[in-house]
Coordinates of C-alpha atoms and ligand atoms in Angstrom, one line a residue:
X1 CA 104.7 134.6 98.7
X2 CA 104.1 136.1 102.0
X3 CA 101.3 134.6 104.4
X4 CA 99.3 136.5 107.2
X5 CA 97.0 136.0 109.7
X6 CA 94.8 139.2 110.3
X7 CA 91.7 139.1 112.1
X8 CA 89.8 142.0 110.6
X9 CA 86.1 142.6 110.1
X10 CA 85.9 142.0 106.6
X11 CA 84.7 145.4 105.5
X12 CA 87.4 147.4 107.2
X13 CA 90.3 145.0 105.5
X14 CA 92.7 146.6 103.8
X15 CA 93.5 144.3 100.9
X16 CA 93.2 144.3 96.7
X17 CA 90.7 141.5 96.8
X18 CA 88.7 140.3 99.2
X19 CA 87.0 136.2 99.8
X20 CA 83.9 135.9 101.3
X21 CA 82.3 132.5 101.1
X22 CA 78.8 131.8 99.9
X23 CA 77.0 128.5 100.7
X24 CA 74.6 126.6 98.3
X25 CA 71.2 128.4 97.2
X26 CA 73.0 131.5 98.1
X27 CA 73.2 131.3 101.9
X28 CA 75.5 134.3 103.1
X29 CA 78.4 133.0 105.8
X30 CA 78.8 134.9 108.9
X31 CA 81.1 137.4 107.1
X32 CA 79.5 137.4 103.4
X33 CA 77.0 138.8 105.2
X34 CA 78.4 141.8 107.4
X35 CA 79.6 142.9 103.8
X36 CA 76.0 142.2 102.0
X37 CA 74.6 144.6 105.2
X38 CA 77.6 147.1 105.3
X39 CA 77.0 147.3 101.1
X40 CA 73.4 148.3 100.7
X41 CA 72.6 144.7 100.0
X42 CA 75.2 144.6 97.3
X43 CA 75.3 140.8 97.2
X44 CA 72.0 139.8 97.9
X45 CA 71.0 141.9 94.8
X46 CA 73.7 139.8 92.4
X47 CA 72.3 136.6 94.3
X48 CA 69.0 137.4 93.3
X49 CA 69.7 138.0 90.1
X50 CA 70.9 134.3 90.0
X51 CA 74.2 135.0 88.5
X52 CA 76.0 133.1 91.6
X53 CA 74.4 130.1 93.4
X54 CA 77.2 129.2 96.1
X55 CA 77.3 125.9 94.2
X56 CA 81.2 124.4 94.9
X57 CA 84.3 125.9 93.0
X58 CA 81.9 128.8 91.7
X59 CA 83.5 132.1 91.6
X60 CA 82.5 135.7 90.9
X61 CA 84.6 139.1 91.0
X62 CA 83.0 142.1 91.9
X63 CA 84.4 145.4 91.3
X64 CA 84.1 148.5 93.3
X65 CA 81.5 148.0 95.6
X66 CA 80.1 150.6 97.1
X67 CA 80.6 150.4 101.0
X68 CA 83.4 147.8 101.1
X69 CA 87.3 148.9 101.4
X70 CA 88.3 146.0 99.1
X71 CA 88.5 147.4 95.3
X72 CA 87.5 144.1 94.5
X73 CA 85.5 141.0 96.5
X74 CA 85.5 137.6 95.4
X75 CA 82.2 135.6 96.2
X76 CA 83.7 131.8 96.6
X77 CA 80.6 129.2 96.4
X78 CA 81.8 126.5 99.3
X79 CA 78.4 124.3 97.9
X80 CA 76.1 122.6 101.1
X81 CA 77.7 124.0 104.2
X82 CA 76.8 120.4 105.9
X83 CA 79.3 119.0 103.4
X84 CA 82.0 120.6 103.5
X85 CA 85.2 118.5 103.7
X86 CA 89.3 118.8 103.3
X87 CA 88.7 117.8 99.2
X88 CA 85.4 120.3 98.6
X89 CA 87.3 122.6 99.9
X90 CA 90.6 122.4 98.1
X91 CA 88.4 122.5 95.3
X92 CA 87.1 126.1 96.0
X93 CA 90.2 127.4 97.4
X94 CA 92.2 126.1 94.2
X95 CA 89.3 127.9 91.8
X96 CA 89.1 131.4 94.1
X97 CA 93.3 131.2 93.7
X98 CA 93.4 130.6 90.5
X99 CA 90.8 134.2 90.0
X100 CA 92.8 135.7 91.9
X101 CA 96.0 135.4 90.2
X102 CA 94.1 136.5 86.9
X103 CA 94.1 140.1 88.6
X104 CA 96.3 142.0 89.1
X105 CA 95.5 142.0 92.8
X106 CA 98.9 142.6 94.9
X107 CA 97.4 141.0 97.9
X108 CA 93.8 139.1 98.8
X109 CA 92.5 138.2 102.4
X110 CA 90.0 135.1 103.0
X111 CA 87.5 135.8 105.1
X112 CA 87.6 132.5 106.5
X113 CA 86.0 133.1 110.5
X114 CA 83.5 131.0 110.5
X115 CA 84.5 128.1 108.0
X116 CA 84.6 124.8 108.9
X117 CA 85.1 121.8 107.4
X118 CA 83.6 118.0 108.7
X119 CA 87.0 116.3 108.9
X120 CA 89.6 118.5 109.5
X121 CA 90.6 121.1 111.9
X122 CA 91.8 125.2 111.1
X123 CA 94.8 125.2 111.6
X124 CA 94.7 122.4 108.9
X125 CA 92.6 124.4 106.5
X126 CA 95.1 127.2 107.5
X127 CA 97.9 125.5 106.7
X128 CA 96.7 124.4 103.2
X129 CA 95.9 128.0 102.2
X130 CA 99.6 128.8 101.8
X131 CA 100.3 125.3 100.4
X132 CA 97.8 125.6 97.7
X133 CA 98.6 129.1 97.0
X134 CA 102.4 128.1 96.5
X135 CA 101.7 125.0 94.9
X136 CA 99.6 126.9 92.6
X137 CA 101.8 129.5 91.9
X138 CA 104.4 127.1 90.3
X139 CA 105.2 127.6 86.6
X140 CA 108.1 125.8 84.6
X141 CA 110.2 128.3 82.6
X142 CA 113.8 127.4 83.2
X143 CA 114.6 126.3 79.6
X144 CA 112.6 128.4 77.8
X145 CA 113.8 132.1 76.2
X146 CA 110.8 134.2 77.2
X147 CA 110.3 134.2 80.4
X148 CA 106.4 134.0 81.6
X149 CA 105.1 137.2 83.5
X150 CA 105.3 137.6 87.1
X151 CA 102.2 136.9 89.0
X152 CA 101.3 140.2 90.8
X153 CA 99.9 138.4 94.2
X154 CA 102.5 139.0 96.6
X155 CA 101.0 138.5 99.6
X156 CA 97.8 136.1 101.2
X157 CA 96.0 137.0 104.9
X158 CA 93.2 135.2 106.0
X159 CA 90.7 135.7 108.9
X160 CA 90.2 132.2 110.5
X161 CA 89.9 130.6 113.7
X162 CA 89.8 132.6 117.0
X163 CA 92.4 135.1 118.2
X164 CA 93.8 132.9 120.6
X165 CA 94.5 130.6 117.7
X166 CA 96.8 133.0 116.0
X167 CA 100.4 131.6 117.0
X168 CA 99.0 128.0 116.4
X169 CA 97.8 128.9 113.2
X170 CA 100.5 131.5 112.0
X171 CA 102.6 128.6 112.4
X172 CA 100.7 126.4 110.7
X173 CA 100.8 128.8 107.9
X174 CA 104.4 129.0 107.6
X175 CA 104.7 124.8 107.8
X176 CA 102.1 125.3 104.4
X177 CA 103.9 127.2 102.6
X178 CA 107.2 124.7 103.4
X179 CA 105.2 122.0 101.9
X180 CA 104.1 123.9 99.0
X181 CA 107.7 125.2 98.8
X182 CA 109.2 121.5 98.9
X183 CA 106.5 121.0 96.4
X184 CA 107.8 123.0 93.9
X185 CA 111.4 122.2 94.1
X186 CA 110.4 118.7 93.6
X187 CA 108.3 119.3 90.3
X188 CA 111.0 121.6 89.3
X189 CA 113.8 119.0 89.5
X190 CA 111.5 116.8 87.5
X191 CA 110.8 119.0 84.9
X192 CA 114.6 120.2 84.2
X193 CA 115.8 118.0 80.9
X194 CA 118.0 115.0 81.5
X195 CA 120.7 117.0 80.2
X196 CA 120.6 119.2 82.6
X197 CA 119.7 117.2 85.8
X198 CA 122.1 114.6 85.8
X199 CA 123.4 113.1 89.4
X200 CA 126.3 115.5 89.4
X201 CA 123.7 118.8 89.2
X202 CA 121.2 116.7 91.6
X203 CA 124.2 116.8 94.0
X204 CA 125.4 119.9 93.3
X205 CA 121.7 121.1 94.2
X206 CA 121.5 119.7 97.5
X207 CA 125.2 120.4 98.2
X208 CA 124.4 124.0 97.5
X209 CA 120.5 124.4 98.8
X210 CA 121.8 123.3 102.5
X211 CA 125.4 125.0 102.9
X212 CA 126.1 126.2 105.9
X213 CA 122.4 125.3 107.1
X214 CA 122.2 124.7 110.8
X215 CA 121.9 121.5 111.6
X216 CA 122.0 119.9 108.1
X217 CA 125.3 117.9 106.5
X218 CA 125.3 117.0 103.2
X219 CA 127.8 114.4 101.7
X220 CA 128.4 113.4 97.7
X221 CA 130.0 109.9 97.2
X222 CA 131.7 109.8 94.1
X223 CA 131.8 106.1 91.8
X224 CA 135.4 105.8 93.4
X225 CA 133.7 105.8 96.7
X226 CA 130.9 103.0 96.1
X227 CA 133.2 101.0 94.0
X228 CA 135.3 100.8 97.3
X229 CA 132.1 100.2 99.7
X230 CA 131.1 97.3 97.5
X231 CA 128.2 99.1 95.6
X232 CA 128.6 96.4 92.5
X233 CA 124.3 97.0 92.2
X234 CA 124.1 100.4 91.8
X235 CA 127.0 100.9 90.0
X236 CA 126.4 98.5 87.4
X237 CA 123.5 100.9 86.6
X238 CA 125.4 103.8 85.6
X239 CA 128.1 101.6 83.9
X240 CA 127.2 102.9 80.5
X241 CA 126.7 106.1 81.0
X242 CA 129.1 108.5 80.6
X243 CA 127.8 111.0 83.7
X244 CA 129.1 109.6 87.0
X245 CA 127.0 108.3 89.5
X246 CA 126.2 110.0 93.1
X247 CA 125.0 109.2 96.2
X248 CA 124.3 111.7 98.0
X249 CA 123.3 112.1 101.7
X250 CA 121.5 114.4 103.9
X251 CA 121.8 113.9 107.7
X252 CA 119.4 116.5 109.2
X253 CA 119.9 116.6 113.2
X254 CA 116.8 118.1 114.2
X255 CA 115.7 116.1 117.3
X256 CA 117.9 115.1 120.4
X257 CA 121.2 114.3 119.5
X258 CA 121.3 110.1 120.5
X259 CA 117.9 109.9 118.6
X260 CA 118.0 107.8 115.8
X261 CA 116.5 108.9 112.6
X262 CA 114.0 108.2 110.3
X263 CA 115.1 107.5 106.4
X264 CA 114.0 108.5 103.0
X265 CA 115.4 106.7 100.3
X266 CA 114.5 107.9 96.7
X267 CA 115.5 106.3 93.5
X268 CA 117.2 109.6 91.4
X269 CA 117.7 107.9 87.9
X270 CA 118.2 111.0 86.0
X271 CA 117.1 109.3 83.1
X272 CA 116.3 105.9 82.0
X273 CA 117.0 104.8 78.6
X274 CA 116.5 101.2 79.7
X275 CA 119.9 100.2 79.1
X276 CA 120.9 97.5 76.7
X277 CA 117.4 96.3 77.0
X278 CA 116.2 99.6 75.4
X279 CA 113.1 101.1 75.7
X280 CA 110.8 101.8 72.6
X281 CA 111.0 104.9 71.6
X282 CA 107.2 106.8 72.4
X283 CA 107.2 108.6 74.9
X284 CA 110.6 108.2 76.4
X285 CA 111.4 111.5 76.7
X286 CA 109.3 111.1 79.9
X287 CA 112.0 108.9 81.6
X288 CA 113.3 112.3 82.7
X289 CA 111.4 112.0 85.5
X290 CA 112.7 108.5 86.7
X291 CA 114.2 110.7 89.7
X292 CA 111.1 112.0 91.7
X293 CA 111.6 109.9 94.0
X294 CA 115.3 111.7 94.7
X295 CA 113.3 115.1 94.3
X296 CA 110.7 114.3 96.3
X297 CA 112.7 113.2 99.4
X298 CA 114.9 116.7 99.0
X299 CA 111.4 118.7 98.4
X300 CA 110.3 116.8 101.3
X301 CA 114.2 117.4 103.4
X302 CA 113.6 121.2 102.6
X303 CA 109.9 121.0 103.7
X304 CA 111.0 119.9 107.4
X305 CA 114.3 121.5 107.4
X306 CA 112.6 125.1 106.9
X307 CA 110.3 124.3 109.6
X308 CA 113.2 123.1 111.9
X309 CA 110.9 120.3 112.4
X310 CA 111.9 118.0 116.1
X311 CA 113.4 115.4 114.4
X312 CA 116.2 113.5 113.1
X313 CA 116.3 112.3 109.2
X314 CA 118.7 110.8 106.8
X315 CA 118.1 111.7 103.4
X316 CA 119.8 108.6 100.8
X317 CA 119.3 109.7 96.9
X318 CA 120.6 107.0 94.6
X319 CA 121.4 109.0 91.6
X320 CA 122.7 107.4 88.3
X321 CA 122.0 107.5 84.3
X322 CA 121.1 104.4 82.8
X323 CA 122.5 104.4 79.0
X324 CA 123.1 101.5 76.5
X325 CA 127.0 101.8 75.4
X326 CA 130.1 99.4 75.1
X327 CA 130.5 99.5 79.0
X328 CA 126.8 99.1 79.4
X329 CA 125.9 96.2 81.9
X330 CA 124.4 93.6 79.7
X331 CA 121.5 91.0 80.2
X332 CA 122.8 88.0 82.4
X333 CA 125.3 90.1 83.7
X334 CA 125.8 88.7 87.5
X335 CA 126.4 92.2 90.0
X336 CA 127.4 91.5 93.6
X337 CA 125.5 94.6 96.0
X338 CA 127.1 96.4 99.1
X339 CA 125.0 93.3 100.8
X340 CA 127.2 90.5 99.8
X341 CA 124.1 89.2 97.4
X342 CA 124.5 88.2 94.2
X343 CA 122.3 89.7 91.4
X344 CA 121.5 88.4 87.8
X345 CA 120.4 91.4 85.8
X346 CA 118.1 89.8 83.4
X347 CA 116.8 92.7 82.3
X348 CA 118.9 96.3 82.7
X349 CA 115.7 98.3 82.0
X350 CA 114.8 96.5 86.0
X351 CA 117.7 99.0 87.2
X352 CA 115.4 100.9 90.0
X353 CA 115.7 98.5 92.1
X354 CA 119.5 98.0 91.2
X355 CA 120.5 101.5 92.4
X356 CA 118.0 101.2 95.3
X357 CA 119.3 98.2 96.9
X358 CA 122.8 99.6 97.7
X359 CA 121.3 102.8 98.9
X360 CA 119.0 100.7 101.4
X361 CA 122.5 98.7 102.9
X362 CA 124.0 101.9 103.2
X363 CA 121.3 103.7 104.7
X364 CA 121.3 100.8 107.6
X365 CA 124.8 101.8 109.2
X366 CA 122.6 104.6 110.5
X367 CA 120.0 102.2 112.8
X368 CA 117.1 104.2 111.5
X369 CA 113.9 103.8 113.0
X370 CA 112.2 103.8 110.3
X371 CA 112.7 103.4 106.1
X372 CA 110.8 104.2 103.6
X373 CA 112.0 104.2 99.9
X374 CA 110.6 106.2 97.1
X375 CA 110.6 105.4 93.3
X376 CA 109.5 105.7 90.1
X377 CA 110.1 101.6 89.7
X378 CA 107.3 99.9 87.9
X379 CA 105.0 100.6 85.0
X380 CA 103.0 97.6 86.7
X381 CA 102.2 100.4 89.1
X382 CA 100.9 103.0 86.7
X383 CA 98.7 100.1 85.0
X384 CA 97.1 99.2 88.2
X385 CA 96.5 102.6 89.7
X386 CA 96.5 105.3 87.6
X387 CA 97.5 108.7 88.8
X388 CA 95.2 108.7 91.7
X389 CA 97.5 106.6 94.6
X390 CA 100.9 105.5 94.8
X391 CA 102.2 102.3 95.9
X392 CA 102.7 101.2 99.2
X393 CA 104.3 97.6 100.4
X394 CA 105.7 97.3 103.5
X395 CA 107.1 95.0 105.6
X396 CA 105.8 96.3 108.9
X397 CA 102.0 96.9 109.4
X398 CA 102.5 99.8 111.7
X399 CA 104.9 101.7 109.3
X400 CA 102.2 100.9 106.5
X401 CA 99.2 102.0 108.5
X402 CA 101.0 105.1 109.8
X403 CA 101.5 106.4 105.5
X404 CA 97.8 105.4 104.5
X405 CA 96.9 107.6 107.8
X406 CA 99.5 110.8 106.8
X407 CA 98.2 109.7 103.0
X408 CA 94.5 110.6 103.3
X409 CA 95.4 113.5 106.0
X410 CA 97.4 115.6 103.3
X411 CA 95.2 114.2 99.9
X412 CA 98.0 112.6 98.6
X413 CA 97.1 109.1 99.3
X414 CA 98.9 105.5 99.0
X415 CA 97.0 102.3 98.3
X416 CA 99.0 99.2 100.0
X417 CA 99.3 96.0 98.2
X418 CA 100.4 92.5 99.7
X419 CA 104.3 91.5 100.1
X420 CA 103.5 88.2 100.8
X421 CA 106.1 85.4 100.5
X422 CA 104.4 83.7 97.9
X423 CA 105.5 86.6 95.7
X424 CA 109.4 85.6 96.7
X425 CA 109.9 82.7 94.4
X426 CA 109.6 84.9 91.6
X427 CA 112.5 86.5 91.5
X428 CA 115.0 83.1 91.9
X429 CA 118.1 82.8 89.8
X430 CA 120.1 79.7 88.1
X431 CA 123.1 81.6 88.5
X432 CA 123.2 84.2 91.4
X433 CA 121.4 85.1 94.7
X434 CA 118.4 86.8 93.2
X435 CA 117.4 88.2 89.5
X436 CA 116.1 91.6 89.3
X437 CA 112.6 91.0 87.0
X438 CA 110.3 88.5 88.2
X439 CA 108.2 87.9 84.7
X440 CA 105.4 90.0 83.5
X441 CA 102.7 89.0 86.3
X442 CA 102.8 91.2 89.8
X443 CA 105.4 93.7 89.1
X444 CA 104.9 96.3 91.4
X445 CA 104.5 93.6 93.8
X446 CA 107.6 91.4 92.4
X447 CA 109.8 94.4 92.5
X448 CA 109.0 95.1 96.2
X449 CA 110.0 91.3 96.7
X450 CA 113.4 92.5 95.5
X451 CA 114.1 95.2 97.6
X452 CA 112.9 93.3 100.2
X453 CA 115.7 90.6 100.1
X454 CA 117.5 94.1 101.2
X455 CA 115.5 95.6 104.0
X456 CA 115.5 92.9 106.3
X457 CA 115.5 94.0 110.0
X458 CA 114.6 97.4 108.9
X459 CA 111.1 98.7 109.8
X460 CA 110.5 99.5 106.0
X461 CA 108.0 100.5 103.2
X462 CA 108.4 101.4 99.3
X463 CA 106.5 103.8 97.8
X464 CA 105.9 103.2 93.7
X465 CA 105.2 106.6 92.8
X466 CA 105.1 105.8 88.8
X467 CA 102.0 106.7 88.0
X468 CA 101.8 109.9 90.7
X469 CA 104.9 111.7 90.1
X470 CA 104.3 113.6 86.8
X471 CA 101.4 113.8 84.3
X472 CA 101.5 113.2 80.7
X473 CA 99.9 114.5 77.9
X474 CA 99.1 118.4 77.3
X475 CA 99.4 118.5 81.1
X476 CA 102.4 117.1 80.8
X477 CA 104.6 118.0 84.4
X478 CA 105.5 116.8 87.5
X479 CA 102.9 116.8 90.3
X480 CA 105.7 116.7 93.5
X481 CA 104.2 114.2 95.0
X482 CA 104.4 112.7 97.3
X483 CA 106.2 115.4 99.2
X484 CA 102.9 116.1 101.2
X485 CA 102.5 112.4 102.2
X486 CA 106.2 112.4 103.4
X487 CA 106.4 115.9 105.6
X488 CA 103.0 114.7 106.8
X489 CA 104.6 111.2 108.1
X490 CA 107.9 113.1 109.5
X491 CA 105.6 115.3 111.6
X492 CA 103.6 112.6 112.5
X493 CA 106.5 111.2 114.2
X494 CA 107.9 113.9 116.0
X495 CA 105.1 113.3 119.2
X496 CA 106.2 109.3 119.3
Ligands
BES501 N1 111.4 103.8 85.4 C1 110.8 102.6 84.9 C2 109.3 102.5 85.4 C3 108.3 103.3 84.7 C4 107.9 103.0 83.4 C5 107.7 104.3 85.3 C6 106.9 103.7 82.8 C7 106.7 105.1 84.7 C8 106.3 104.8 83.5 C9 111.5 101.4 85.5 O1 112.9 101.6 85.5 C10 111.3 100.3 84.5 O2 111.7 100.4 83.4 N2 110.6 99.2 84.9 C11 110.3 98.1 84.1 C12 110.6 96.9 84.9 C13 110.5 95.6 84.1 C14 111.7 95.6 83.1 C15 110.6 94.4 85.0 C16 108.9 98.2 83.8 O3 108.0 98.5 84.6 O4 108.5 98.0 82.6
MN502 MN1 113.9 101.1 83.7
ZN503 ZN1 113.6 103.4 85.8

């Protein structure tokens, strides 16, 4: 989709549908009402025929008005002006999108001037026009035969802020429609079959997505590879499967060149079986998306790169299958990680952590400044939070408080719980360094513990996305988060 800022009076705009806002009991905004006057009153007649009350989310299309350029105007209820906040109004923009694309409207313009919200900024507001729109726009169809119809909105403009705004908020336009881009990519890798994304295609994605890109180098290590840098962990993982493991890295160079980088670590188990400690089978089909943590850190890679964002990031996706079969790693298997630590693998279903503790050794050769690892890991995770926030342990407060912050700045928020040492104890072994389960009590928190025995001296935090990363049900998809919460945080670090 194309995004434009165009600031027109709203009567003169040239466009297939045009959104003016209208406020609780029917109060007109600045630009509702030039139409209302330069339409004989048009609105205020449908107003006071209380077909539209401005209540929050509420939509109605009008056709043809007399007066106005627009073939069609959409009145968007924004609910009490006073109140208006980042979620309300998501809420209405979502709703007057999703009118929109029920049209055959080629193009649409918001009539945004005068809108402002209580807690965030325009060119914030401006930026999550194209990233809704985008995100919106996304509709699963590559494994079916008929392929759904094009949606005929081509192109969004919007009237916001002041005119010498317009580079700040053209920009901020174009960094939208990245996210909602990186967005996209990221529920579409979820949603492709585990027969189809397996680590090879994951790699073969990236490899392909950044070739010849400026700035960007993309490496696959094969099993041969991490057998030969010690990877024992990870590779006892995809020991039963018959699709080879990957590791694939993305060094993006977008800051100064002695800078060191910032690092995204996603789990990419391309599906999880459980191993030899099989999982029952409801459901299970859903352990396709046991890598959106891998496709939210290259959603969230693409995000920045598009953007040539100031900064430098490494990009570590752990990818592997994780299959019962005669090579299968078996319970009280002992593994030795790229780390030197012994691991008792009590439980192969635990295998997460397995894959992501190689991936955090590796990703230390590169001094980052900062880590933060992403995975679908626990179904302790999903039980205590639902869908609404991921996981976040850390074991730096200033890393932790800097993802709550980007969290609730892009609505796609993280809820921290304690890595205390207390928690440590629960993962000792009789027979190696550590086991990888730690009993049925605290196992978001236990699991952390683990990872933790491999991020010391890094400035590091784990995101559980388990219960945030797709949706089940009729609704069944992936969501792409958090690949809002992770461009946010990268941008957020380009000033420091
Ligand atoms: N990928 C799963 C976690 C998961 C389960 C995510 C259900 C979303 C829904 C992970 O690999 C796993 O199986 N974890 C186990 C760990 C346990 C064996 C310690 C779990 O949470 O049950
Ligand atoms: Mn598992
Ligand atoms: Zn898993």
């Amino acid at each position: 989709m194309k995004f434009a800022i165009k600031n027109t009076s709203p009567i003169k705009t040239v466009t297939d549908c045009l959104v003016i806002v209208v406020f609780k009991n029917g109060i007109l905004s600045e630009e509702a009402e030039i139409v209302d006057r330069g339409c004989g009153k048009a609105i205020t007649k449908l107003l006071t025929n209380n077909d539209f009350s401005g209540k929050l989310g509420e939509t109605a299309l009008i056709q043809n008005i007399a007066g106005c350029r627009a073939p069609r105007v959409l009145l968007l209820g924004a609910g009490d002006r006073k109140e208006l906040n980042a979620k309300s109004f998501i809420k209405a923009m979502r709703n007057a999108l999703q009118t929109i694309f029920a049209t055959k409207a080629k193009n649409a313009h918001f009539a945004f001037s005068n809108l402002e919200l209580n807690d965030r900024k325009t060119p914030w507001v401006t930026m999550r026009i194209s990233q809704e729109a985008e995100d919106l726009c996304y509709v699963y169809s590559a494994t079916k035969s008929k392929k759904p119809a094009i949606k005929s909105l081509k192109t969004i403009s919007a009237s916001i802020g002041t005119r010498r705004q317009i580079k700040t908020l053209e920009t901020a336009m174009q960094k939208g429609k990245a996210i909602g881009n990186g967005i996209n990519q990221a529920k579409e890798l979820g949603n492709l079959p585990g027969n189809i994304c397996t680590p090879t295609y994951l790699a073969e994605y990236a490899q392909k997505l950044w070739k010849g890109k400026n700035k960007v180098k993309v490496k696959v290590l094969t099993e041969k590879q991490m057998r030969r840098l010690g990877m024992g962990s990870l590779l006892s993982v995809s020991a039963g499967s018959s699709e080879e493991a990957k590791l694939i890295v993305v060094e993006y160079q977008g800051g100064k060149k002695n800078d060191k980088p910032h690092a995204l670590v996603g789990k990419g188990i391309t599906f999880d079986t459980g191993g030899i400690s099989l999982k029952s089978g409801g459901g299970m089909d859903e352990m396709k998306y046991d890598m959106c943590g891998a496709s939210s850190v290259i959603g969230s890679m693409n995000a920045i790169i598009t953007t040539n964002l100031n900064l430098n990031v490494v990009a570590v996706i752990a990818a592997a299958e994780n299959m019962p079969s005669g090579r299968a790693t078996k319970p009280g298997d002992i593994v030795t990680s790229m780390s030197g630590q012994t691991i008792e693998v009590l439980n192969t279903d635990a295998e997460g952590r397995l894959v992501l503790c190689d991936a955090l050794t590796y990703v230390k050769r590169y001094k980052p400044k900062s880590v933060i690892d992403i995975a679908t890991l626990t179904g302790a995770a999903v039980a205590t939070f639902g869908s609404t926030v991921s996981a976040l342990l850390s074991n730096d407060e200033s890393l932790a408080s800097d993802l709550i912050n980007s969290g609730q700045k892009s609505l796609d928020p993280v809820w921290q719980l304690p890595l205390l040492d207390e928690y440590q104890s629960m993962i000792s072994s009789n027979f190696a360094d550590i086991a990888n389960i730690g009993g049925p009590r605290a196992g978001t928190i236990t699991a952390a513990c683990f990872l933790s025995r491999f991020t010391e001296n890094l400035k590091w935090a784990h995101l559980d996305i388990a219960g945030s990363a797709w949706r089940s049900g009729s609704e069944k998809g992936a969501t792409g988060r958090p690949v809002a919460l992770l461009t946010e945080y990268l941008c957020s670090q380009v000033a420091k």
